[in-house]
């Protein structure tokens, strides 16, 4: 006789996109509460996406509870595509995740910390557009340009050092912002993961957000690529935890204005273009976008 196994429902959403098979894919698994750590890790490894989020509604916390894992079993913090997709998935599934909350104080719980959110709905598609409120950007240290150039397979002169210097910046998670002269160089660079991991460890940050200023008359102001091999993500098509620090950094450098929404384009090289909406405000940074359900199914534990 076959043993009875627990069934969990899941969605795969494409995050920071309104089109399936674009954006950043995220599996969102709906549970009835916390699972064993090994179960989280096994499911995340099986899906193989850069992150898998697990969600349930907590009556005690009166909020959606979210935990996210990478395929190598690393549990992550931070309000990025892992959280945006989890919230969109819960809303598209019509879970009443905000019913017990004040309309002006909506939040979800991640690793026992509340993360504030603002929700609106697209007037045409009625998809939820979720803005995550990250902490204000903290500028950490600058990193020698020559080391980054070698690790990214670029020449020193390819890094745009006139206006910006490669700098570690943190809202939720510390990443390095790497200015590169143009879109072609951003998309041509071939990083050496071993060297990237060495630099991450030495300077105590996670990922590398390579960015260039877009030409005028574009919908987006920045084009970017993101590499985070230290947690098992070679390249990510959309990274909310890096987009927040970048808009904070650009605003502190007076390149962008506070309280104004800008868009960052990421994922072009992977053929998964993603648009991330960002805004730097006095007390927080907004990072937002939408998601579309691309798959749904059941898994067994």
Tab-separated table of C-alpha atoms in Angstrom:
chain	number	residue	atom	x	y	z
A	1	UNK	CA	0.000	0.000	0.000
A	2	UNK	CA	1.344	3.441	-0.923
A	3	UNK	CA	1.957	5.746	2.004
A	4	UNK	CA	-0.155	8.875	2.217
A	5	UNK	CA	1.930	11.930	1.376
A	6	UNK	CA	1.198	15.551	2.116
A	7	UNK	CA	0.178	17.570	-0.944
A	8	UNK	CA	1.087	21.245	-1.302
A	9	UNK	CA	-0.104	23.590	-4.031
A	10	UNK	CA	2.399	25.791	-5.842
A	11	UNK	CA	2.437	28.540	-8.460
A	12	UNK	CA	5.312	29.512	-10.693
A	13	UNK	CA	5.142	33.256	-11.287
A	14	UNK	CA	7.189	35.400	-13.623
A	15	UNK	CA	8.061	38.391	-11.458
A	16	UNK	CA	8.641	41.987	-12.595
A	17	UNK	CA	6.842	41.090	-15.816
A	18	UNK	CA	3.346	41.059	-17.337
A	19	UNK	CA	4.326	38.291	-19.789
A	20	UNK	CA	4.878	34.614	-19.082
A	21	UNK	CA	8.414	33.280	-19.644
A	22	UNK	CA	9.883	36.753	-19.191
A	23	UNK	CA	10.812	38.409	-15.901
A	24	UNK	CA	12.266	36.407	-13.011
A	25	UNK	CA	10.646	32.990	-12.409
A	26	UNK	CA	9.749	32.200	-8.817
A	27	UNK	CA	8.054	29.153	-7.354
A	28	UNK	CA	5.645	29.991	-4.532
A	29	UNK	CA	4.622	27.036	-2.368
A	30	UNK	CA	1.515	27.372	-0.175
A	31	UNK	CA	1.856	25.638	3.212
A	32	UNK	CA	-0.190	25.409	6.427
A	33	UNK	CA	2.692	26.608	8.588
A	34	UNK	CA	6.424	26.089	8.962
A	35	UNK	CA	8.019	22.993	7.432
A	36	UNK	CA	11.213	21.191	8.419
A	37	UNK	CA	14.307	22.996	7.192
A	38	UNK	CA	15.328	20.046	5.016
A	39	UNK	CA	11.958	20.074	3.261
A	40	UNK	CA	12.367	23.743	2.322
A	41	UNK	CA	15.855	23.061	1.007
A	42	UNK	CA	14.864	19.952	-0.965
A	43	UNK	CA	11.942	21.681	-2.672
A	44	UNK	CA	14.060	24.755	-3.537
A	45	UNK	CA	16.749	22.482	-4.996
A	46	UNK	CA	14.166	20.531	-7.019
A	47	UNK	CA	12.673	23.690	-8.577
A	48	UNK	CA	16.153	25.070	-9.272
A	49	UNK	CA	15.015	28.692	-9.651
A	50	UNK	CA	17.201	31.367	-8.078
A	51	UNK	CA	14.711	31.381	-5.186
A	52	UNK	CA	11.641	29.484	-3.981
A	53	UNK	CA	9.255	31.165	-1.536
A	54	UNK	CA	7.030	29.375	0.997
A	55	UNK	CA	3.971	31.187	2.309
A	56	UNK	CA	1.145	30.734	4.780
A	57	UNK	CA	-1.265	33.087	6.508
A	58	UNK	CA	-0.494	33.450	10.221
A	59	UNK	CA	-3.520	34.213	12.416
A	60	UNK	CA	-1.210	35.131	15.322
A	61	UNK	CA	0.770	37.655	13.262
A	62	UNK	CA	-2.298	38.682	11.208
A	63	UNK	CA	-0.052	38.606	8.167
A	64	UNK	CA	1.318	36.508	5.339
A	65	UNK	CA	4.460	34.702	6.495
A	66	UNK	CA	7.172	34.263	3.823
A	67	UNK	CA	10.419	32.262	3.815
A	68	UNK	CA	12.679	32.012	0.752
A	69	UNK	CA	15.495	29.614	-0.140
A	70	UNK	CA	18.047	29.339	-2.950
A	71	UNK	CA	18.797	25.990	-4.669
A	72	UNK	CA	21.871	25.496	-2.463
A	73	UNK	CA	19.710	25.800	0.669
A	74	UNK	CA	20.583	29.367	1.636
A	75	UNK	CA	17.689	31.168	3.377
A	76	UNK	CA	17.541	34.741	2.233
A	77	UNK	CA	16.413	38.012	3.737
A	78	UNK	CA	15.233	41.015	1.915
A	79	UNK	CA	12.402	42.397	-0.121
A	80	UNK	CA	13.225	41.309	-3.657
A	81	UNK	CA	11.488	39.275	-6.358
A	82	UNK	CA	11.144	36.472	-3.780
A	83	UNK	CA	8.782	38.626	-1.705
A	84	UNK	CA	7.064	40.455	-4.565
A	85	UNK	CA	6.173	37.162	-6.272
A	86	UNK	CA	5.022	35.597	-3.000
A	87	UNK	CA	2.632	38.499	-2.318
A	88	UNK	CA	1.351	38.578	-5.920
A	89	UNK	CA	0.803	34.810	-5.776
A	90	UNK	CA	-1.195	35.068	-2.553
A	91	UNK	CA	-3.297	37.948	-3.948
A	92	UNK	CA	-3.928	36.178	-7.274
A	93	UNK	CA	-4.977	33.100	-5.277
A	94	UNK	CA	-7.386	35.452	-3.471
A	95	UNK	CA	-5.969	34.761	-0.015
A	96	UNK	CA	-7.318	37.410	2.402
A	97	UNK	CA	-3.830	38.422	3.514
A	98	UNK	CA	-4.685	42.034	4.404
A	99	UNK	CA	-8.178	41.586	5.871
A	100	UNK	CA	-6.981	41.858	9.473
A	101	UNK	CA	-4.679	44.822	8.807
A	102	UNK	CA	-5.165	48.573	8.725
A	103	UNK	CA	-5.469	49.752	5.116
A	104	UNK	CA	-2.665	52.282	5.655
A	105	UNK	CA	-0.350	49.824	7.371
A	106	UNK	CA	-0.076	46.707	5.230
A	107	UNK	CA	2.808	44.331	5.776
A	108	UNK	CA	4.042	40.762	5.445
A	109	UNK	CA	6.390	38.884	7.783
A	110	UNK	CA	9.736	37.632	6.557
A	111	UNK	CA	12.116	35.925	8.984
A	112	UNK	CA	10.010	37.368	11.837
A	113	UNK	CA	10.424	40.954	10.618
A	114	UNK	CA	7.503	42.960	9.200
A	115	UNK	CA	8.075	44.383	5.704
A	116	UNK	CA	5.649	47.204	4.797
A	117	UNK	CA	3.890	47.106	1.421
A	118	UNK	CA	1.666	49.278	-0.726
A	119	UNK	CA	-0.727	47.560	-3.151
A	120	UNK	CA	-2.557	48.914	-6.158
A	121	UNK	CA	-4.172	47.158	-9.115
A	122	UNK	CA	-3.534	47.679	-12.813
A	123	UNK	CA	-6.701	49.325	-14.166
A	124	UNK	CA	-6.676	47.160	-17.324
A	125	UNK	CA	-5.429	43.706	-16.290
A	126	UNK	CA	-6.322	44.060	-12.597
A	127	UNK	CA	-3.010	42.408	-11.739
A	128	UNK	CA	-1.685	43.499	-8.349
A	129	UNK	CA	1.194	45.978	-8.429
A	130	UNK	CA	3.125	45.585	-5.208
A	131	UNK	CA	5.550	48.145	-3.807
A	132	UNK	CA	7.888	46.873	-1.109
A	133	UNK	CA	9.207	49.442	1.354
A	134	UNK	CA	12.918	48.864	1.877
A	135	UNK	CA	15.029	50.661	4.459
A	136	UNK	CA	16.903	53.809	3.372
A	137	UNK	CA	20.131	53.119	1.492
A	138	UNK	CA	23.340	52.924	3.525
A	139	UNK	CA	26.477	53.684	1.535
A	140	UNK	CA	29.264	51.393	2.704
A	141	UNK	CA	32.720	51.222	1.109
A	142	UNK	CA	34.212	51.716	-2.322
A	143	UNK	CA	36.044	48.766	-3.917
A	144	UNK	CA	39.162	49.042	-6.133
A	145	UNK	CA	38.046	49.249	-9.756
A	146	UNK	CA	40.852	47.089	-11.160
A	147	UNK	CA	39.797	44.061	-9.067
A	148	UNK	CA	36.209	44.311	-10.254
A	149	UNK	CA	37.227	44.781	-13.893
A	150	UNK	CA	39.306	41.576	-13.840
A	151	UNK	CA	36.569	39.600	-12.049
A	152	UNK	CA	33.922	40.778	-14.556
A	153	UNK	CA	36.094	40.164	-17.624
A	154	UNK	CA	36.277	43.890	-18.427
A	155	UNK	CA	39.007	46.495	-18.843
A	156	UNK	CA	39.418	49.197	-16.196
A	157	UNK	CA	38.366	51.850	-18.702
A	158	UNK	CA	35.076	49.969	-19.300
A	159	UNK	CA	33.974	50.928	-15.811
A	160	UNK	CA	32.551	54.430	-15.818
A	161	UNK	CA	34.572	56.067	-13.088
A	162	UNK	CA	33.941	59.696	-14.033
A	163	UNK	CA	30.562	60.006	-12.352
A	164	UNK	CA	30.376	56.973	-10.071
A	165	UNK	CA	32.798	54.691	-8.239
A	166	UNK	CA	32.024	51.004	-7.519
A	167	UNK	CA	30.391	51.165	-4.082
A	168	UNK	CA	28.801	48.698	-1.656
A	169	UNK	CA	25.283	49.877	-0.774
A	170	UNK	CA	22.661	48.264	1.468
A	171	UNK	CA	18.925	48.606	2.030
A	172	UNK	CA	18.022	45.017	2.996
A	173	UNK	CA	21.091	43.186	1.669
A	174	UNK	CA	24.541	44.639	0.874
A	175	UNK	CA	25.434	44.494	-2.838
A	176	UNK	CA	28.037	46.349	-4.886
A	177	UNK	CA	26.915	48.871	-7.491
A	178	UNK	CA	29.283	48.642	-10.498
A	179	UNK	CA	29.014	51.498	-13.048
A	180	UNK	CA	29.773	50.398	-16.627
A	181	UNK	CA	30.133	52.705	-19.637
A	182	UNK	CA	27.439	51.381	-21.953
A	183	UNK	CA	24.808	48.722	-22.571
A	184	UNK	CA	27.009	46.683	-24.929
A	185	UNK	CA	29.746	46.323	-22.297
A	186	UNK	CA	27.185	45.377	-19.643
A	187	UNK	CA	25.765	42.641	-21.865
A	188	UNK	CA	29.164	41.414	-23.124
A	189	UNK	CA	30.830	40.962	-19.739
A	190	UNK	CA	31.656	37.382	-18.709
A	191	UNK	CA	32.300	37.170	-14.963
A	192	UNK	CA	34.683	34.780	-13.220
A	193	UNK	CA	32.543	33.392	-10.382
A	194	UNK	CA	35.535	32.282	-8.327
A	195	UNK	CA	36.928	35.829	-8.309
A	196	UNK	CA	33.495	37.328	-7.592
A	197	UNK	CA	33.109	35.039	-4.552
A	198	UNK	CA	36.577	36.025	-3.274
A	199	UNK	CA	35.725	39.736	-3.506
A	200	UNK	CA	32.287	39.196	-1.869
A	201	UNK	CA	33.896	37.406	1.072
A	202	UNK	CA	36.700	39.914	1.489
A	203	UNK	CA	34.450	42.983	1.520
A	204	UNK	CA	31.415	41.277	3.120
A	205	UNK	CA	28.668	41.861	0.604
A	206	UNK	CA	26.650	39.559	-1.643
A	207	UNK	CA	25.993	40.426	-5.270
A	208	UNK	CA	27.346	42.540	-8.116
A	209	UNK	CA	24.847	44.950	-9.714
A	210	UNK	CA	26.430	46.055	-12.999
A	211	UNK	CA	24.556	49.078	-14.337
A	212	UNK	CA	24.713	51.592	-17.131
A	213	UNK	CA	22.762	54.788	-17.755
A	214	UNK	CA	20.180	54.229	-20.518
A	215	UNK	CA	20.002	56.481	-23.539
A	216	UNK	CA	17.381	59.193	-23.367
A	217	UNK	CA	13.838	58.597	-24.669
A	218	UNK	CA	13.792	55.088	-23.135
A	219	UNK	CA	11.105	53.914	-20.706
A	220	UNK	CA	13.852	52.930	-18.257
A	221	UNK	CA	16.672	55.053	-16.856
A	222	UNK	CA	19.100	52.193	-16.085
A	223	UNK	CA	19.972	48.851	-17.651
A	224	UNK	CA	21.561	46.274	-15.372
A	225	UNK	CA	22.805	42.722	-14.832
A	226	UNK	CA	23.199	40.975	-11.486
A	227	UNK	CA	25.625	38.248	-10.410
A	228	UNK	CA	25.505	36.643	-6.959
A	229	UNK	CA	27.514	33.388	-7.038
A	230	UNK	CA	28.232	33.443	-3.279
A	231	UNK	CA	24.622	32.335	-2.636
A	232	UNK	CA	24.431	30.135	-5.731
A	233	UNK	CA	22.914	32.598	-8.240
A	234	UNK	CA	25.193	32.952	-11.259
A	235	UNK	CA	22.903	35.513	-12.892
A	236	UNK	CA	19.488	36.795	-11.899
A	237	UNK	CA	17.006	38.394	-14.342
A	238	UNK	CA	15.449	40.767	-11.771
A	239	UNK	CA	16.796	41.739	-8.374
A	240	UNK	CA	14.706	43.916	-6.065
A	241	UNK	CA	17.294	43.804	-3.260
A	242	UNK	CA	19.832	45.415	-5.630
A	243	UNK	CA	17.482	47.832	-7.407
A	244	UNK	CA	16.630	49.487	-4.056
A	245	UNK	CA	20.267	50.213	-3.117
A	246	UNK	CA	20.962	51.453	-6.655
A	247	UNK	CA	18.196	54.090	-6.661
A	248	UNK	CA	19.325	55.156	-3.169
A	249	UNK	CA	22.913	55.463	-4.410
A	250	UNK	CA	21.931	57.392	-7.569
A	251	UNK	CA	19.717	59.744	-5.538
A	252	UNK	CA	22.496	60.450	-3.009
A	253	UNK	CA	24.770	61.225	-5.994
A	254	UNK	CA	22.081	63.680	-7.232
A	255	UNK	CA	21.713	61.761	-10.506
A	256	UNK	CA	18.056	60.915	-9.771
A	257	UNK	CA	15.505	62.934	-7.812
A	258	UNK	CA	13.835	61.848	-4.560
A	259	UNK	CA	10.095	61.042	-4.619
A	260	UNK	CA	10.143	60.327	-8.359
A	261	UNK	CA	9.503	56.899	-9.871
A	262	UNK	CA	12.092	55.425	-12.226
A	263	UNK	CA	12.343	52.075	-14.009
A	264	UNK	CA	15.311	49.703	-14.145
A	265	UNK	CA	15.564	47.197	-17.000
A	266	UNK	CA	17.278	43.909	-16.112
A	267	UNK	CA	17.481	40.403	-17.594
A	268	UNK	CA	17.920	41.331	-21.280
A	269	UNK	CA	20.961	39.078	-21.723
A	270	UNK	CA	18.967	36.120	-20.351
A	271	UNK	CA	16.050	36.932	-22.681
A	272	UNK	CA	13.957	37.527	-19.548
A	273	UNK	CA	13.523	41.303	-19.629
A	274	UNK	CA	12.223	42.634	-16.307
A	275	UNK	CA	11.096	46.137	-15.354
A	276	UNK	CA	11.608	47.144	-11.738
A	277	UNK	CA	9.907	50.323	-10.471
A	278	UNK	CA	11.983	52.223	-7.900
A	279	UNK	CA	11.668	55.414	-5.868
A	280	UNK	CA	13.894	56.898	-3.192
A	281	UNK	CA	12.037	58.699	-0.387
A	282	UNK	CA	13.173	60.339	2.829
A	283	UNK	CA	12.476	57.396	5.148
A	284	UNK	CA	12.387	54.420	2.800
A	285	UNK	CA	12.921	53.139	-0.729
A	286	UNK	CA	10.084	51.711	-2.813
A	287	UNK	CA	10.777	48.745	-5.085
A	288	UNK	CA	7.849	47.401	-7.021
A	289	UNK	CA	6.317	45.715	-9.995
A	290	UNK	CA	3.865	43.020	-10.945
A	291	UNK	CA	3.878	39.266	-11.609
A	292	UNK	CA	1.999	36.793	-13.765
A	293	UNK	CA	1.167	33.146	-12.954
A	294	UNK	CA	2.808	30.906	-15.549
A	295	UNK	CA	2.328	27.460	-13.982
A	296	UNK	CA	0.475	25.868	-11.118
A	297	UNK	CA	0.549	22.392	-9.681
A	298	UNK	CA	0.933	20.114	-6.689
A	299	UNK	CA	4.015	18.798	-4.998
A	300	UNK	CA	4.326	15.993	-2.474
A	301	UNK	CA	6.285	15.722	0.759
